[in-house]
Amino acid sequence: MKILVTGAAGFIGMHTSERLLARGDEVVGLDNLNDYYDPGLKESRLARLRLHPAFRFVKLDVADRPGVERLFAAEKFERVIHLAAQAGVRYSIQNPHAYVDSNLVGFVNILEGCRHHQVQHLVYASSSSVYGGNTKMPFSEHDSVDHPVSLYAATKKANELMAHTYSHLYALPTTGLRFFTVYGPWGRPDMALFLFTKAILEGRPIDVFNHGKMKRDFTYVDDIVEGVIRTVDHVAAPDPAFSSDQPDPGRSHAPFRVFNIGNHHPVELMAFIEAIESALGIKATKNFLPMQDGDVPATYADTRELNAWTGFAPATSVGDGVGRFVAWYRAYYGG
């Protein structure tokens, strides 16, 4: 198939593009290569993708409405994987307008492109952050997600609502994937694994928030990509059992679905740090701090819905995944 991957120079975008190319799809990768984090890392990811003859890169911001319109009109994509977004919970407190431009304006531009050019299926990145202040574990797609605790989370919930509108009005099949703390080689420098590894190797203390009393459903990137590919191939469809009297947030009378995609096995932050220490062979000096604004103490994905829909099941332990990241980090940066 001919597939558009937005955010192709990003962490999940690069890995997803590689898997699509390996199975024979044609991939057009879009990215604006902004400086939210090191553009050099993004260029290095792109260099890997450019080795494939079936890959083409387009430098474009999804918030550029005329540019996105021209791209869809020219390329006639069969399916779209929309991963481009302004990421980061904490940064959304400092720079809210970046999230409106990329995550709201950009997303409606993608929806319009899909609507007007007969895209067969739009798969887009949502986030575990939509669960906000929820404390019932594990997080389920059947739960209400109306209490976000960061603007980033609010924009991701808005994406799900916007997608449903287009599924309802225009019969556009859309599937949102709520990612749970993705990690692995080529990961983002603003994520905990990268920050911890860098600091430990440089002999600096690591900042451990909420005094280490955090749990995360850490999900290895290869498992995430497997779920994304399976979801692209299983086009969203209306649920004949959907009831407007008792509406289920994760499905609809329209061709719309929302799924959790995670490891279904939350890990305590201190155990995650121990896995990094083990992979590095170095003990970390820890600087224990209070919880940060916009953060949550725990995430835990109920993945039964995605398993039933696509057969997805995570397969990578935290020990193995962290070890692979550390090996990549040392090869890429030295140390």
PDB file of C-alpha atoms in Angstrom, residues 195-328:
ATOM      1  CA  LEU A 195      17.564  11.261  30.596  1.00  0.00           C
ATOM      2  CA  PHE A 196      18.539   8.669  33.208  1.00  0.00           C
ATOM      3  CA  THR A 197      21.019   6.870  30.950  1.00  0.00           C
ATOM      4  CA  LYS A 198      22.703  10.114  29.897  1.00  0.00           C
ATOM      5  CA  ALA A 199      22.984  11.419  33.453  1.00  0.00           C
ATOM      6  CA  ILE A 200      24.322   8.151  34.897  1.00  0.00           C
ATOM      7  CA  LEU A 201      26.990   7.855  32.202  1.00  0.00           C
ATOM      8  CA  GLU A 202      28.008  11.483  32.812  1.00  0.00           C
ATOM      9  CA  GLY A 203      28.218  10.919  36.567  1.00  0.00           C
ATOM     10  CA  ARG A 204      25.327  13.257  37.376  1.00  0.00           C
ATOM     11  CA  PRO A 205      22.436  12.525  39.754  1.00  0.00           C
ATOM     12  CA  ILE A 206      19.067  11.609  38.266  1.00  0.00           C
ATOM     13  CA  ASP A 207      15.843  13.421  39.206  1.00  0.00           C
ATOM     14  CA  VAL A 208      13.309  10.921  40.547  1.00  0.00           C
ATOM     15  CA  PHE A 209       9.873  12.500  40.837  1.00  0.00           C
ATOM     16  CA  ASN A 210       7.165  11.700  43.393  1.00  0.00           C
ATOM     17  CA  HIS A 211      10.030  10.323  45.513  1.00  0.00           C
ATOM     18  CA  GLY A 212      10.149   7.271  43.246  1.00  0.00           C
ATOM     19  CA  LYS A 213       6.553   6.227  44.006  1.00  0.00           C
ATOM     20  CA  MET A 214       5.535   6.008  40.366  1.00  0.00           C
ATOM     21  CA  LYS A 215       4.406   3.148  38.160  1.00  0.00           C
ATOM     22  CA  ARG A 216       4.461   3.150  34.384  1.00  0.00           C
ATOM     23  CA  ASP A 217       3.268   0.653  31.795  1.00  0.00           C
ATOM     24  CA  PHE A 218       6.594   0.840  29.936  1.00  0.00           C
ATOM     25  CA  THR A 219       6.085  -0.513  26.400  1.00  0.00           C
ATOM     26  CA  TYR A 220       8.960  -1.460  24.102  1.00  0.00           C
ATOM     27  CA  VAL A 221       8.884   0.242  20.718  1.00  0.00           C
ATOM     28  CA  ASP A 222       8.920  -2.996  18.671  1.00  0.00           C
ATOM     29  CA  ASP A 223       5.774  -4.115  20.480  1.00  0.00           C
ATOM     30  CA  ILE A 224       4.163  -0.746  19.814  1.00  0.00           C
ATOM     31  CA  VAL A 225       4.998  -0.930  16.112  1.00  0.00           C
ATOM     32  CA  GLU A 226       3.586  -4.440  15.870  1.00  0.00           C
ATOM     33  CA  GLY A 227       0.330  -3.110  17.303  1.00  0.00           C
ATOM     34  CA  VAL A 228       0.293  -0.098  14.969  1.00  0.00           C
ATOM     35  CA  ILE A 229       0.807  -2.268  11.870  1.00  0.00           C
ATOM     36  CA  ARG A 230      -1.873  -4.729  12.924  1.00  0.00           C
ATOM     37  CA  THR A 231      -4.263  -1.844  13.548  1.00  0.00           C
ATOM     38  CA  VAL A 232      -3.607  -0.292  10.126  1.00  0.00           C
ATOM     39  CA  ASP A 233      -4.534  -3.627   8.559  1.00  0.00           C
ATOM     40  CA  HIS A 234      -7.745  -3.997  10.605  1.00  0.00           C
ATOM     41  CA  VAL A 235      -9.897  -1.131   9.355  1.00  0.00           C
ATOM     42  CA  ALA A 236     -12.225   0.402  11.925  1.00  0.00           C
ATOM     43  CA  ALA A 237     -15.844  -0.621  11.531  1.00  0.00           C
ATOM     44  CA  PRO A 238     -19.159   0.317  13.155  1.00  0.00           C
ATOM     45  CA  ASP A 239     -20.119  -1.700  16.215  1.00  0.00           C
ATOM     46  CA  PRO A 240     -23.559  -3.227  15.590  1.00  0.00           C
ATOM     47  CA  ALA A 241     -24.050  -3.619  19.352  1.00  0.00           C
ATOM     48  CA  PHE A 242     -23.387   0.054  20.087  1.00  0.00           C
ATOM     49  CA  SER A 243     -26.147   1.609  22.173  1.00  0.00           C
ATOM     50  CA  SER A 244     -26.805   5.344  22.309  1.00  0.00           C
ATOM     51  CA  ASP A 245     -28.577   4.754  25.630  1.00  0.00           C
ATOM     52  CA  GLN A 246     -25.309   3.539  27.160  1.00  0.00           C
ATOM     53  CA  PRO A 247     -22.580   4.832  24.825  1.00  0.00           C
ATOM     54  CA  ASP A 248     -19.205   3.127  25.026  1.00  0.00           C
ATOM     55  CA  PRO A 249     -16.345   5.683  24.693  1.00  0.00           C
ATOM     56  CA  GLY A 250     -14.146   3.224  22.787  1.00  0.00           C
ATOM     57  CA  ARG A 251     -16.496   2.365  19.907  1.00  0.00           C
ATOM     58  CA  SER A 252     -19.432   3.752  17.951  1.00  0.00           C
ATOM     59  CA  HIS A 253     -22.211   3.363  15.422  1.00  0.00           C
ATOM     60  CA  ALA A 254     -19.635   4.972  13.083  1.00  0.00           C
ATOM     61  CA  PRO A 255     -16.396   3.343  11.811  1.00  0.00           C
ATOM     62  CA  PHE A 256     -14.468   4.539  14.851  1.00  0.00           C
ATOM     63  CA  ARG A 257     -12.356   2.727  17.432  1.00  0.00           C
ATOM     64  CA  VAL A 258     -10.028   3.686  20.266  1.00  0.00           C
ATOM     65  CA  PHE A 259      -7.596   1.197  21.793  1.00  0.00           C
ATOM     66  CA  ASN A 260      -5.029   1.076  24.559  1.00  0.00           C
ATOM     67  CA  ILE A 261      -1.642  -0.124  23.374  1.00  0.00           C
ATOM     68  CA  GLY A 262       0.677  -0.938  26.244  1.00  0.00           C
ATOM     69  CA  ASN A 263       2.612  -3.644  28.035  1.00  0.00           C
ATOM     70  CA  HIS A 264      -0.289  -4.542  30.373  1.00  0.00           C
ATOM     71  CA  HIS A 265       2.331  -4.848  33.135  1.00  0.00           C
ATOM     72  CA  PRO A 266       3.099  -1.686  35.115  1.00  0.00           C
ATOM     73  CA  VAL A 267       6.606  -1.412  36.538  1.00  0.00           C
ATOM     74  CA  GLU A 268       7.660   0.604  39.570  1.00  0.00           C
ATOM     75  CA  LEU A 269       9.952   3.472  38.645  1.00  0.00           C
ATOM     76  CA  MET A 270      12.640   2.282  41.060  1.00  0.00           C
ATOM     77  CA  ALA A 271      12.628  -1.164  39.399  1.00  0.00           C
ATOM     78  CA  PHE A 272      12.972   0.536  35.996  1.00  0.00           C
ATOM     79  CA  ILE A 273      15.958   2.504  37.310  1.00  0.00           C
ATOM     80  CA  GLU A 274      17.476  -0.744  38.614  1.00  0.00           C
ATOM     81  CA  ALA A 275      17.177  -2.217  35.105  1.00  0.00           C
ATOM     82  CA  ILE A 276      19.085   0.789  33.713  1.00  0.00           C
ATOM     83  CA  GLU A 277      21.751   0.465  36.406  1.00  0.00           C
ATOM     84  CA  SER A 278      22.100  -3.240  35.606  1.00  0.00           C
ATOM     85  CA  ALA A 279      22.427  -2.619  31.857  1.00  0.00           C
ATOM     86  CA  LEU A 280      25.012   0.135  32.420  1.00  0.00           C
ATOM     87  CA  GLY A 281      26.874  -1.564  35.253  1.00  0.00           C
ATOM     88  CA  ILE A 282      26.728   1.732  37.189  1.00  0.00           C
ATOM     89  CA  LYS A 283      24.714   2.727  40.269  1.00  0.00           C
ATOM     90  CA  ALA A 284      22.795   5.993  39.966  1.00  0.00           C
ATOM     91  CA  THR A 285      22.865   8.848  42.434  1.00  0.00           C
ATOM     92  CA  LYS A 286      19.201   9.729  42.982  1.00  0.00           C
ATOM     93  CA  ASN A 287      17.710  13.152  43.626  1.00  0.00           C
ATOM     94  CA  PHE A 288      14.205  12.510  45.003  1.00  0.00           C
ATOM     95  CA  LEU A 289      11.683  15.253  44.183  1.00  0.00           C
ATOM     96  CA  PRO A 290       7.918  15.886  44.512  1.00  0.00           C
ATOM     97  CA  MET A 291       5.434  15.107  41.749  1.00  0.00           C
ATOM     98  CA  GLN A 292       5.527  17.503  38.799  1.00  0.00           C
ATOM     99  CA  ASP A 293       2.480  19.447  37.610  1.00  0.00           C
ATOM    100  CA  GLY A 294       0.515  17.567  34.974  1.00  0.00           C
ATOM    101  CA  ASP A 295       2.018  14.194  35.888  1.00  0.00           C
ATOM    102  CA  VAL A 296       0.173  11.139  37.232  1.00  0.00           C
ATOM    103  CA  PRO A 297       1.385   8.540  39.752  1.00  0.00           C
ATOM    104  CA  ALA A 298       0.552   5.423  37.734  1.00  0.00           C
ATOM    105  CA  THR A 299      -0.437   4.093  34.314  1.00  0.00           C
ATOM    106  CA  TYR A 300      -1.637   0.577  33.533  1.00  0.00           C
ATOM    107  CA  ALA A 301      -3.126  -0.462  30.187  1.00  0.00           C
ATOM    108  CA  ASP A 302      -5.945  -2.939  29.786  1.00  0.00           C
ATOM    109  CA  THR A 303      -5.075  -4.260  26.300  1.00  0.00           C
ATOM    110  CA  ARG A 304      -7.767  -6.912  25.918  1.00  0.00           C
ATOM    111  CA  GLU A 305      -9.722  -4.903  23.354  1.00  0.00           C
ATOM    112  CA  LEU A 306      -6.736  -4.519  21.008  1.00  0.00           C
ATOM    113  CA  ASN A 307      -5.836  -8.169  21.502  1.00  0.00           C
ATOM    114  CA  ALA A 308      -9.356  -9.219  20.529  1.00  0.00           C
ATOM    115  CA  TRP A 309      -9.361  -6.898  17.489  1.00  0.00           C
ATOM    116  CA  THR A 310      -5.863  -7.578  16.116  1.00  0.00           C
ATOM    117  CA  GLY A 311      -4.237 -10.345  18.158  1.00  0.00           C
ATOM    118  CA  PHE A 312      -1.759  -7.846  19.593  1.00  0.00           C
ATOM    119  CA  ALA A 313       0.193  -8.967  22.653  1.00  0.00           C
ATOM    120  CA  PRO A 314       3.374  -7.329  23.990  1.00  0.00           C
ATOM    121  CA  ALA A 315       6.410  -9.626  24.012  1.00  0.00           C
ATOM    122  CA  THR A 316       9.386  -7.656  25.381  1.00  0.00           C
ATOM    123  CA  SER A 317      10.395  -7.567  29.046  1.00  0.00           C
ATOM    124  CA  VAL A 318      11.641  -4.331  30.590  1.00  0.00           C
ATOM    125  CA  GLY A 319      15.043  -5.909  31.238  1.00  0.00           C
ATOM    126  CA  ASP A 320      15.485  -6.864  27.590  1.00  0.00           C
ATOM    127  CA  GLY A 321      14.120  -3.577  26.282  1.00  0.00           C
ATOM    128  CA  VAL A 322      16.283  -1.402  28.524  1.00  0.00           C
ATOM    129  CA  GLY A 323      19.325  -3.477  27.623  1.00  0.00           C
ATOM    130  CA  ARG A 324      18.705  -2.880  23.916  1.00  0.00           C
ATOM    131  CA  PHE A 325      18.292   0.851  24.490  1.00  0.00           C
ATOM    132  CA  VAL A 326      21.536   1.091  26.451  1.00  0.00           C
ATOM    133  CA  ALA A 327      23.401  -0.823  23.738  1.00  0.00           C
ATOM    134  CA  TRP A 328      22.040   1.585  21.102  1.00  0.00           C
TER     135      TRP A 328
END
